[in-house]
mmCIF file of C-alpha atoms in Angstrom:
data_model
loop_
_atom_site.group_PDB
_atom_site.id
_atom_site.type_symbol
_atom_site.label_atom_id
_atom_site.label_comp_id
_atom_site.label_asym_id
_atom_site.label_seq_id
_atom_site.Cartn_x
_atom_site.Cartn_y
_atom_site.Cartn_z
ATOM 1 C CA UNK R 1 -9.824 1.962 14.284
ATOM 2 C CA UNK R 2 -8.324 2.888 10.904
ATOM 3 C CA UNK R 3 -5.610 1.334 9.687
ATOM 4 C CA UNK R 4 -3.132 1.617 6.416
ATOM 5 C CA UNK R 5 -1.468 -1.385 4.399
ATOM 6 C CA UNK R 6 2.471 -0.698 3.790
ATOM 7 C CA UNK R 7 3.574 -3.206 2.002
ATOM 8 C CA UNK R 8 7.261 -3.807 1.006
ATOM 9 C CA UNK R 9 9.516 -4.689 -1.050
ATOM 10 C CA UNK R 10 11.104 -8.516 -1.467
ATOM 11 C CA UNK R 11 10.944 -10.077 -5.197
ATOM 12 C CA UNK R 12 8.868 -12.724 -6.418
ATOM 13 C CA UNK R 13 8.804 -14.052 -3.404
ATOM 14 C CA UNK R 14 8.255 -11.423 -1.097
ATOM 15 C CA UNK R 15 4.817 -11.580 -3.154
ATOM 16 C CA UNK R 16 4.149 -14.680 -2.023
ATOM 17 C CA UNK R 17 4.736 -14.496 1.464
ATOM 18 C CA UNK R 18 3.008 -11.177 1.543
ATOM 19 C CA UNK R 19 -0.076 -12.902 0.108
ATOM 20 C CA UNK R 20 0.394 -15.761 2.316
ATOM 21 C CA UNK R 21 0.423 -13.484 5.405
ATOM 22 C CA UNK R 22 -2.843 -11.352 4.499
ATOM 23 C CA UNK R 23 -4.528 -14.518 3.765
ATOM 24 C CA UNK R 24 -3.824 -15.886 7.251
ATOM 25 C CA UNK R 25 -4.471 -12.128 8.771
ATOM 26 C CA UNK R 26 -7.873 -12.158 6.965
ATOM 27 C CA UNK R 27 -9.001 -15.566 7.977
ATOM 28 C CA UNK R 28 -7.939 -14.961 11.796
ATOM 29 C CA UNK R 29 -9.125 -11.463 12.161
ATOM 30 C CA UNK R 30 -11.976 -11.194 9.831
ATOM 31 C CA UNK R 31 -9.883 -8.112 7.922
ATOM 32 C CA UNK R 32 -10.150 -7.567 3.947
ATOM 33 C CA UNK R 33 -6.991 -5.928 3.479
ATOM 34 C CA UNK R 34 -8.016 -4.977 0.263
ATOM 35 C CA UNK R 35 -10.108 -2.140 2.389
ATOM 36 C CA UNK R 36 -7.430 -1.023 4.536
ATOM 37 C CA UNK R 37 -7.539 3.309 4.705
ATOM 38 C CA UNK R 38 -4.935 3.589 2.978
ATOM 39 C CA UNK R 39 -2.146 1.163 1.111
ATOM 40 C CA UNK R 40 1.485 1.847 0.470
ATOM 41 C CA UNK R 41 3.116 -0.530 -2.319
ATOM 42 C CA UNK R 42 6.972 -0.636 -3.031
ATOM 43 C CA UNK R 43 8.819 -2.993 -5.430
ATOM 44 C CA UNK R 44 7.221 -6.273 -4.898
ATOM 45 C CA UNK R 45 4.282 -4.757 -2.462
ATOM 46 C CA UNK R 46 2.858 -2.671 -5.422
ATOM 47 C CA UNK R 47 2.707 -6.354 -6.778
ATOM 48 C CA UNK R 48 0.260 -7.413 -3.943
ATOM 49 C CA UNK R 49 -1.273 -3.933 -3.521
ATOM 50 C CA UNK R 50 -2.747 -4.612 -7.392
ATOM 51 C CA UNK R 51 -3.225 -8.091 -6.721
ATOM 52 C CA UNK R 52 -5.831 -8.026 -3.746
ATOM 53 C CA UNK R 53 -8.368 -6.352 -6.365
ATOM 54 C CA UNK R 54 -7.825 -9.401 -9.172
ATOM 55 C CA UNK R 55 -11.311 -10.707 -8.050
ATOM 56 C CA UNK R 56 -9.936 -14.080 -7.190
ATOM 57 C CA UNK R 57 -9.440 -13.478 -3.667
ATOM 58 C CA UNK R 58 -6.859 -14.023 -1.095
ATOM 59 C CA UNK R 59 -7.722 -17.755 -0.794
ATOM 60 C CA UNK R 60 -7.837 -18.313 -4.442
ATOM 61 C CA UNK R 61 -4.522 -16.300 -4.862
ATOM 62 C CA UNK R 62 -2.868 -18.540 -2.280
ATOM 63 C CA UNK R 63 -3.644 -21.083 -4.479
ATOM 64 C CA UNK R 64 -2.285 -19.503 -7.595
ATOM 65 C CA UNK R 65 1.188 -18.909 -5.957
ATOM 66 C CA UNK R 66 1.032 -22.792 -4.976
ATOM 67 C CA UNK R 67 0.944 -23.773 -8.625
ATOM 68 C CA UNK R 68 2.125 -21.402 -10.569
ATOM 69 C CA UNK R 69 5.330 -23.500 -10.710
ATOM 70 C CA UNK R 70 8.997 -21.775 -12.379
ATOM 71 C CA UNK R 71 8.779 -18.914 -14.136
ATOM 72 C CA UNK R 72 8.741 -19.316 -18.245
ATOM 73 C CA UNK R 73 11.893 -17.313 -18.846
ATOM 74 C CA UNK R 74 14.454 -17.161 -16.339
ATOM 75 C CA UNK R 75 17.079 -15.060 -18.384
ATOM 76 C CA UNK R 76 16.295 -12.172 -16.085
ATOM 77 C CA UNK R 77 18.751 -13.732 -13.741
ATOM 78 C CA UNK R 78 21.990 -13.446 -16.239
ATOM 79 C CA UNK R 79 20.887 -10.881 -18.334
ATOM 80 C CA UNK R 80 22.709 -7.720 -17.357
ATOM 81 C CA UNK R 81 26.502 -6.527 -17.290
ATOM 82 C CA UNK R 82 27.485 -7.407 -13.886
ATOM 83 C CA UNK R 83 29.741 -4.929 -13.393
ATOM 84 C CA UNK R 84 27.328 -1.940 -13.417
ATOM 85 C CA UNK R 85 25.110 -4.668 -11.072
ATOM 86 C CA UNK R 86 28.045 -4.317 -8.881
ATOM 87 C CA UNK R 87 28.318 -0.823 -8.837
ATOM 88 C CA UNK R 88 24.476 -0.470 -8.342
ATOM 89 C CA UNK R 89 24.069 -2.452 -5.559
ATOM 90 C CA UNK R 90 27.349 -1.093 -3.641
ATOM 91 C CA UNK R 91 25.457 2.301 -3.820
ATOM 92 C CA UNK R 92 22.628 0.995 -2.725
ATOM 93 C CA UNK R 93 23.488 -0.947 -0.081
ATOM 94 C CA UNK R 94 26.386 1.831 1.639
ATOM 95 C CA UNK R 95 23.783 4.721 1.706
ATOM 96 C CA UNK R 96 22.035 4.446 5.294
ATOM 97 C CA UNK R 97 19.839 6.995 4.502
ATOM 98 C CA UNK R 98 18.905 7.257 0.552
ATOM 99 C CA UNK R 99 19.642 10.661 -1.073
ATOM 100 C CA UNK R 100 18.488 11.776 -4.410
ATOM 101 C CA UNK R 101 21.961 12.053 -5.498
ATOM 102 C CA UNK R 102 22.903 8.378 -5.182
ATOM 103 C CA UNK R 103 19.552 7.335 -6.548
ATOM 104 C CA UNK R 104 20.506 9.396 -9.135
ATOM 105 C CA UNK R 105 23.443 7.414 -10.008
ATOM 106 C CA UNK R 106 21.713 4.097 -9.469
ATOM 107 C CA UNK R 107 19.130 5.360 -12.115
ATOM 108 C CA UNK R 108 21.956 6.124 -14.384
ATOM 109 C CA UNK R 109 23.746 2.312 -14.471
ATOM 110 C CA UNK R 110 20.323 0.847 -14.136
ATOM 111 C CA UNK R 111 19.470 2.516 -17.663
ATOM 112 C CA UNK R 112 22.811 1.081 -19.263
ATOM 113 C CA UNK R 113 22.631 -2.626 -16.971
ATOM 114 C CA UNK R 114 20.130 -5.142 -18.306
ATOM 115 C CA UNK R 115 20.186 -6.418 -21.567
ATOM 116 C CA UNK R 116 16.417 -6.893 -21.392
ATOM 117 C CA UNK R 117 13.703 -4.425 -22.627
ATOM 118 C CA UNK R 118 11.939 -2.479 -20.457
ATOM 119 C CA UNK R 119 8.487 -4.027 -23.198
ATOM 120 C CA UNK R 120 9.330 -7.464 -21.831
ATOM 121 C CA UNK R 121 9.085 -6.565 -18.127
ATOM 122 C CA UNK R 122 5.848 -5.022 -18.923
ATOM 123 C CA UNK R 123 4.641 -8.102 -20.140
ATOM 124 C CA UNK R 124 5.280 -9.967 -17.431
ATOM 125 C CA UNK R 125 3.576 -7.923 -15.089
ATOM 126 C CA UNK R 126 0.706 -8.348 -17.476
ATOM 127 C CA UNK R 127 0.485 -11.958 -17.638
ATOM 128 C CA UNK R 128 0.770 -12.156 -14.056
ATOM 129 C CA UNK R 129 -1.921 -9.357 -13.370
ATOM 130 C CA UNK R 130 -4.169 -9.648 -15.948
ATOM 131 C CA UNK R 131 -6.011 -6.415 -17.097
ATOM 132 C CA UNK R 132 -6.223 -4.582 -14.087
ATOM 133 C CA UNK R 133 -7.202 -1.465 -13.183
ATOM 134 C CA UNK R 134 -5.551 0.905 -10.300
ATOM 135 C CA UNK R 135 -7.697 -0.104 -7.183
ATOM 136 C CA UNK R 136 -10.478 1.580 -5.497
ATOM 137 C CA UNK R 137 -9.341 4.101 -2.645
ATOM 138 C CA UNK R 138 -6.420 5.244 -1.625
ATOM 139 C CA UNK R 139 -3.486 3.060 -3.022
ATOM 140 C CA UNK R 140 0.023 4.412 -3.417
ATOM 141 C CA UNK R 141 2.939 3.270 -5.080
ATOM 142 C CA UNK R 142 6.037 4.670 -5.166
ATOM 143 C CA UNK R 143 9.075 4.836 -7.857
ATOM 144 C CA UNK R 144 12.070 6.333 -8.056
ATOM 145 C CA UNK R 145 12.354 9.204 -11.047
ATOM 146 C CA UNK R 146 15.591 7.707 -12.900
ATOM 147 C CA UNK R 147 17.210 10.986 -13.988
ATOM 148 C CA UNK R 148 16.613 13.002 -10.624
ATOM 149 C CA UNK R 149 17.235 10.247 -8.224
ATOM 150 C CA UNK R 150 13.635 11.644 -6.556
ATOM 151 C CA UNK R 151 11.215 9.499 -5.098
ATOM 152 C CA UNK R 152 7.644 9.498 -7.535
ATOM 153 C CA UNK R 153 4.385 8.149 -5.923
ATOM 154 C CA UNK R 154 1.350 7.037 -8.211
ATOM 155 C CA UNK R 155 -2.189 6.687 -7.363
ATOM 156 C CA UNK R 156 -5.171 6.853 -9.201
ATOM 157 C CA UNK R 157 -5.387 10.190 -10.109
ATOM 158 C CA UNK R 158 -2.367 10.186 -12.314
ATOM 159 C CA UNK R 159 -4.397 8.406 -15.080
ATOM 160 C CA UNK R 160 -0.950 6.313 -15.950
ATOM 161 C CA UNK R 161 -1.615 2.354 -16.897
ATOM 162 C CA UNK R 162 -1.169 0.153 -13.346
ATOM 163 C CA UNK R 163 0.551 -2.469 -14.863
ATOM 164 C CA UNK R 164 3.098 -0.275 -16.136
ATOM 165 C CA UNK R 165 3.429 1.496 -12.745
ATOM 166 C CA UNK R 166 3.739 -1.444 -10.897
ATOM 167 C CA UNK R 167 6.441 -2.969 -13.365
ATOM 168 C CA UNK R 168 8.134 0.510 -12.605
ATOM 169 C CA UNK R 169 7.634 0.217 -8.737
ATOM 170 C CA UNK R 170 9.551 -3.335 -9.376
ATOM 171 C CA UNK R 171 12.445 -2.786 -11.952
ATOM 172 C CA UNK R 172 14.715 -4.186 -9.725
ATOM 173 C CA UNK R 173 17.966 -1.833 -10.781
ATOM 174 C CA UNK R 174 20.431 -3.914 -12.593
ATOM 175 C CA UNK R 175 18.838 -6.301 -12.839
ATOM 176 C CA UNK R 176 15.569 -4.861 -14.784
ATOM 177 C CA UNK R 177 15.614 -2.170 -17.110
ATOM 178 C CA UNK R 178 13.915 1.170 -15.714
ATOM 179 C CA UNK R 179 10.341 1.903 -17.282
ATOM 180 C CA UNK R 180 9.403 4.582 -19.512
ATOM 181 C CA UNK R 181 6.004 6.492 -18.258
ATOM 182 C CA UNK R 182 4.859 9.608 -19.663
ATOM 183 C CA UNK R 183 8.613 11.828 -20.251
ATOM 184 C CA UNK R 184 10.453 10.019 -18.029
ATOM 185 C CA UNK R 185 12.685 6.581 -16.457
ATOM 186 C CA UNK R 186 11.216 5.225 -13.464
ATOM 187 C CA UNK R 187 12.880 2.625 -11.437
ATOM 188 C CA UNK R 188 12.099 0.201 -8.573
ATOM 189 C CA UNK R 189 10.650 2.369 -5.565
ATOM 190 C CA UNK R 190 12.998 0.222 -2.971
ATOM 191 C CA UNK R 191 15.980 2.584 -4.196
ATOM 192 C CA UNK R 192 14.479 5.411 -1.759
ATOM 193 C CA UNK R 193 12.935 2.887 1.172
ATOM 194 C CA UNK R 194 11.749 -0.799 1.226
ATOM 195 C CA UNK R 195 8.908 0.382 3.179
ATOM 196 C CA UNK R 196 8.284 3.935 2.397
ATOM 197 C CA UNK R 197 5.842 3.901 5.271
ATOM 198 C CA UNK R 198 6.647 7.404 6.172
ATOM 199 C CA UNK R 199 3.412 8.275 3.220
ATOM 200 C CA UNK R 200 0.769 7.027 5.846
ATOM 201 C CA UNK R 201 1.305 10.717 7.607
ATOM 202 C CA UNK R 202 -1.273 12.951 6.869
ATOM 203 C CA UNK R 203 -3.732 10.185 6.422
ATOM 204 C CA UNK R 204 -5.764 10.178 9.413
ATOM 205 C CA UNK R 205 -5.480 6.372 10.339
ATOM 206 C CA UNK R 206 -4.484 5.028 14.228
ATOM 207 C CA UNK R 207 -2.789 1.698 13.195
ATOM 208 C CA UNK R 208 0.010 0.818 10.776
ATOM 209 C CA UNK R 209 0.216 -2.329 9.536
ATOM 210 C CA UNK R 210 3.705 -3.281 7.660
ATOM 211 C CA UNK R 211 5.128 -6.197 5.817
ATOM 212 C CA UNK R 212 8.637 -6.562 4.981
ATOM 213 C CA UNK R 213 9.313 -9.293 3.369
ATOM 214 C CA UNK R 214 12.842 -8.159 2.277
ATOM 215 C CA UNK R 215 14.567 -7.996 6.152
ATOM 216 C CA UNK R 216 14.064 -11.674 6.334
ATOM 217 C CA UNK R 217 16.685 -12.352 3.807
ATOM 218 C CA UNK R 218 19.328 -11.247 1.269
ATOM 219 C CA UNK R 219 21.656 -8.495 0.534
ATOM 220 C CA UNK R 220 18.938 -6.018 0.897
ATOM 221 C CA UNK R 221 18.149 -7.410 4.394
ATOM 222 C CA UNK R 222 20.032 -5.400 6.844
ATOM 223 C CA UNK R 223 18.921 -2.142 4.894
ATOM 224 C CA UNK R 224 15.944 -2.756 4.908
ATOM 225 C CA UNK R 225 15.759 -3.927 8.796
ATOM 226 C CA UNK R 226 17.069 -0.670 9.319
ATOM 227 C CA UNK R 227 14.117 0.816 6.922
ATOM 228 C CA UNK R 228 11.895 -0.678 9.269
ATOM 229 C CA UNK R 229 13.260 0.321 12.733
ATOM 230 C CA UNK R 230 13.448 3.819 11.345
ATOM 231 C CA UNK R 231 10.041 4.472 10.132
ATOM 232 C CA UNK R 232 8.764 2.273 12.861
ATOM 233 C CA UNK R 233 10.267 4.959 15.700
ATOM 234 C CA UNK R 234 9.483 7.824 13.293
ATOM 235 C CA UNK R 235 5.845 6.661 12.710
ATOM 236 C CA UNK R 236 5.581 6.116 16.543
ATOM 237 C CA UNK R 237 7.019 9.663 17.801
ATOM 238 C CA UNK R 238 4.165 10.976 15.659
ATOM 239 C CA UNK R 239 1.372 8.718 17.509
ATOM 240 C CA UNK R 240 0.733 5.739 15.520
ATOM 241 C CA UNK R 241 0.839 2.572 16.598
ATOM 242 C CA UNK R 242 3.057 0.417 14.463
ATOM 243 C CA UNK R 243 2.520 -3.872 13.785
ATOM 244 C CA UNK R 244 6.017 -4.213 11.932
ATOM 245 C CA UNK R 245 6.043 -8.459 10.431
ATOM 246 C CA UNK R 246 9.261 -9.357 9.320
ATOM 247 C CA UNK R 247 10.007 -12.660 8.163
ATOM 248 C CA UNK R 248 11.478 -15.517 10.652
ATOM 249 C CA UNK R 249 14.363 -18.201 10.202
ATOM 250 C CA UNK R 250 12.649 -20.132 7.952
ATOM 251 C CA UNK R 251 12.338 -17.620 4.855
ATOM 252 C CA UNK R 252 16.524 -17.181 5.355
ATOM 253 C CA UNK R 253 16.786 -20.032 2.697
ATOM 254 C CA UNK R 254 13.969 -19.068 0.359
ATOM 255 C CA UNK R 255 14.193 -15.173 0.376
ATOM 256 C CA UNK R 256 17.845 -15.470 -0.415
ATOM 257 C CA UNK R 257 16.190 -15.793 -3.667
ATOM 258 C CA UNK R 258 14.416 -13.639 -4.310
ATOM 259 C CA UNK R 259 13.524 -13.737 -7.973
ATOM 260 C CA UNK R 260 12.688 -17.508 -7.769
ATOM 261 C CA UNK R 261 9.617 -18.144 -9.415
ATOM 262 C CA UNK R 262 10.226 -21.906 -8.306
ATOM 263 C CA UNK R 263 10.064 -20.723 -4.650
ATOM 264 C CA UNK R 264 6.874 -19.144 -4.887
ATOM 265 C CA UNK R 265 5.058 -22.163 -3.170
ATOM 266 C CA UNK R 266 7.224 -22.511 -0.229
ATOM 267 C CA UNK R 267 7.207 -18.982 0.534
ATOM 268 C CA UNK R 268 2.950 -18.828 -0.007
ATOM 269 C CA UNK R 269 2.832 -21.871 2.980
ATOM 270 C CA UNK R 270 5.336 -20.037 5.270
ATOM 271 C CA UNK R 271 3.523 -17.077 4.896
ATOM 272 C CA UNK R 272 0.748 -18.942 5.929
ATOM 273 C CA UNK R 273 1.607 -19.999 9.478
ATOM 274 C CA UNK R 274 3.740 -16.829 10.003
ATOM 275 C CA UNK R 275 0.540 -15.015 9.501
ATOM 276 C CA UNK R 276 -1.751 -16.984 11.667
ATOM 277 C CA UNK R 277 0.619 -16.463 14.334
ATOM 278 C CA UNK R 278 1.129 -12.967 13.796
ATOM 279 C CA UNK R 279 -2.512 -12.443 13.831
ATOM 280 C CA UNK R 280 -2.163 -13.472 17.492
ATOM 281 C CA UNK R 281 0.197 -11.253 18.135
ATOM 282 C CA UNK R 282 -1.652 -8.511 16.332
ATOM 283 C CA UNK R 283 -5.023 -9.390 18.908
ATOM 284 C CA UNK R 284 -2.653 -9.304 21.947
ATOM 285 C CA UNK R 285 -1.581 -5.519 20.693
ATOM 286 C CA UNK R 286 -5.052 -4.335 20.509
ATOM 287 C CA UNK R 287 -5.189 -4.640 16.575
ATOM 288 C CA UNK R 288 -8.892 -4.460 15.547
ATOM 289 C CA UNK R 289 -11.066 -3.205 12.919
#
């Protein structure tokens, strides 16, 4: 069995749990899901995606989201015009189905919304990542181009720095400024799908494994449910078999927010025991490798 890693989108702690979860999948079912066929990252999943090749492992990562503690500058949470927030997020969230026109006009209020740099993302991404290099195989992450509203996917080949991809993957519009790569604005990849899962076609894997960190909670959450249960039936009327783990009740609290570097360590533990007894669940459904 093959199988490819989507993994989507949910803020800071959507990392977390994500790591949480893989850690728990990995100790259960003897997996590395750092060698999955193929990986999908979005928003906070191109986060993880670069993480699992940090060297430190998924145990000692666990570990690291358990004491990282608050973030050292939470300004990103007031530091934008809330109006064009507003207006961002009411496209967003209306548009069942993303089209490159309204991503278009996200991109435009997302370059004119935060009053933070698009240099002091970067460097956040950097601290937290260290000097990483794109991962080995097939790893994909996806952006949204700011100016044509078009969905851009990275890998490898590109040749573009990781870190700055993945702070593009994750510019959160509105609330982080779009990132500059090459000629052009790229924002976070959630404006065209949570999930993007639909990138696995074409790939030759059996299995689908997907984390979604963002249904379990928030304004995002019912789009992105609906992200899930889309490309779930659309992945499965084309013959593969789809393990989609949303978050239960208890990340309601905690994924409400999102951005929460003080959250981290709650959301790393429920990840934790959400895994191990998804990883049951996964067995049950014939999910080996």
């Amino acid at each position: 069995m093959s199988y490819a890693l989507v993994l989507g989108g949910g803020g800071t702690v959507g990392v977390s749990w994500s790591i949480g979860v893989l850690s728990a999948l990995a100790d259960a079912l003897g997996i590395d899901p750092a060698g999955a066929h193929v990986t999908i990252g979005t928003s906070a999943g191109s986060v993880v995606a670069a993480m699992l090749h940090r060297g430190k492992g998924l145990g000692g990562q666990v570990e690291y989201e358990r004491h990282a503690g608050p973030s050292r500058d939470d300004s990103w949470a007031t530091s934008f015009d809330i109006g064009l927030l507003a207006e961002v997020f009411q496209l967003w969230t209306t548009s069942r189905v993303m089209s490159a026109e309204v991503a278009r006009q996200i991109g435009e209020r997302a370059l004119r919304a935060s009053q933070k740099s698009a240099d002091e993302w970067v460097a956040v991404l950097r601290e937290r990542l260290g000097n990483v290099e794109w991962p080995p195989g097939d790893v994909r992450m996806t952006t949204v181009d700011c100016s044509s509203g078009e969905r851009r996917v990275w890998h490898a080949g590109d040749g573009a720095d990781v870190v700055r991809v993945v702070s593009a993957s994750s510019a959160v519009p509105g609330l982080i400024p779009p990132i500059d790569i090459g000629d052009a604005s790229y924002m976070d990849g959630g404006v065209w799908s949570l999930l993007n899962a639909d990138l696995v076609k074409g790939t030759g894997v059996t299995d689908v494994l997907m984390l979604a960190p963002q249904a379990g909670a928030g304004v995002l959450a019912p789009g992105a449910m609906e992200d899930v249960k889309r490309e779930t039936a659309e992945l499965a009327g084309d013959g593969f078999r789809v393990h989609a783990l949303v978050p239960g009740e208890g990340y309601e609290t905690i994924g409400l927010n999102a951005m929460d570097a003080a959250l981290r360590a709650p959301a790393v533990d429920l990840g934790l025991r959400e895994g191990a007894d998804w990883a049951k669940r996964l067995t049950e459904e014939g999910f080996e490798v």
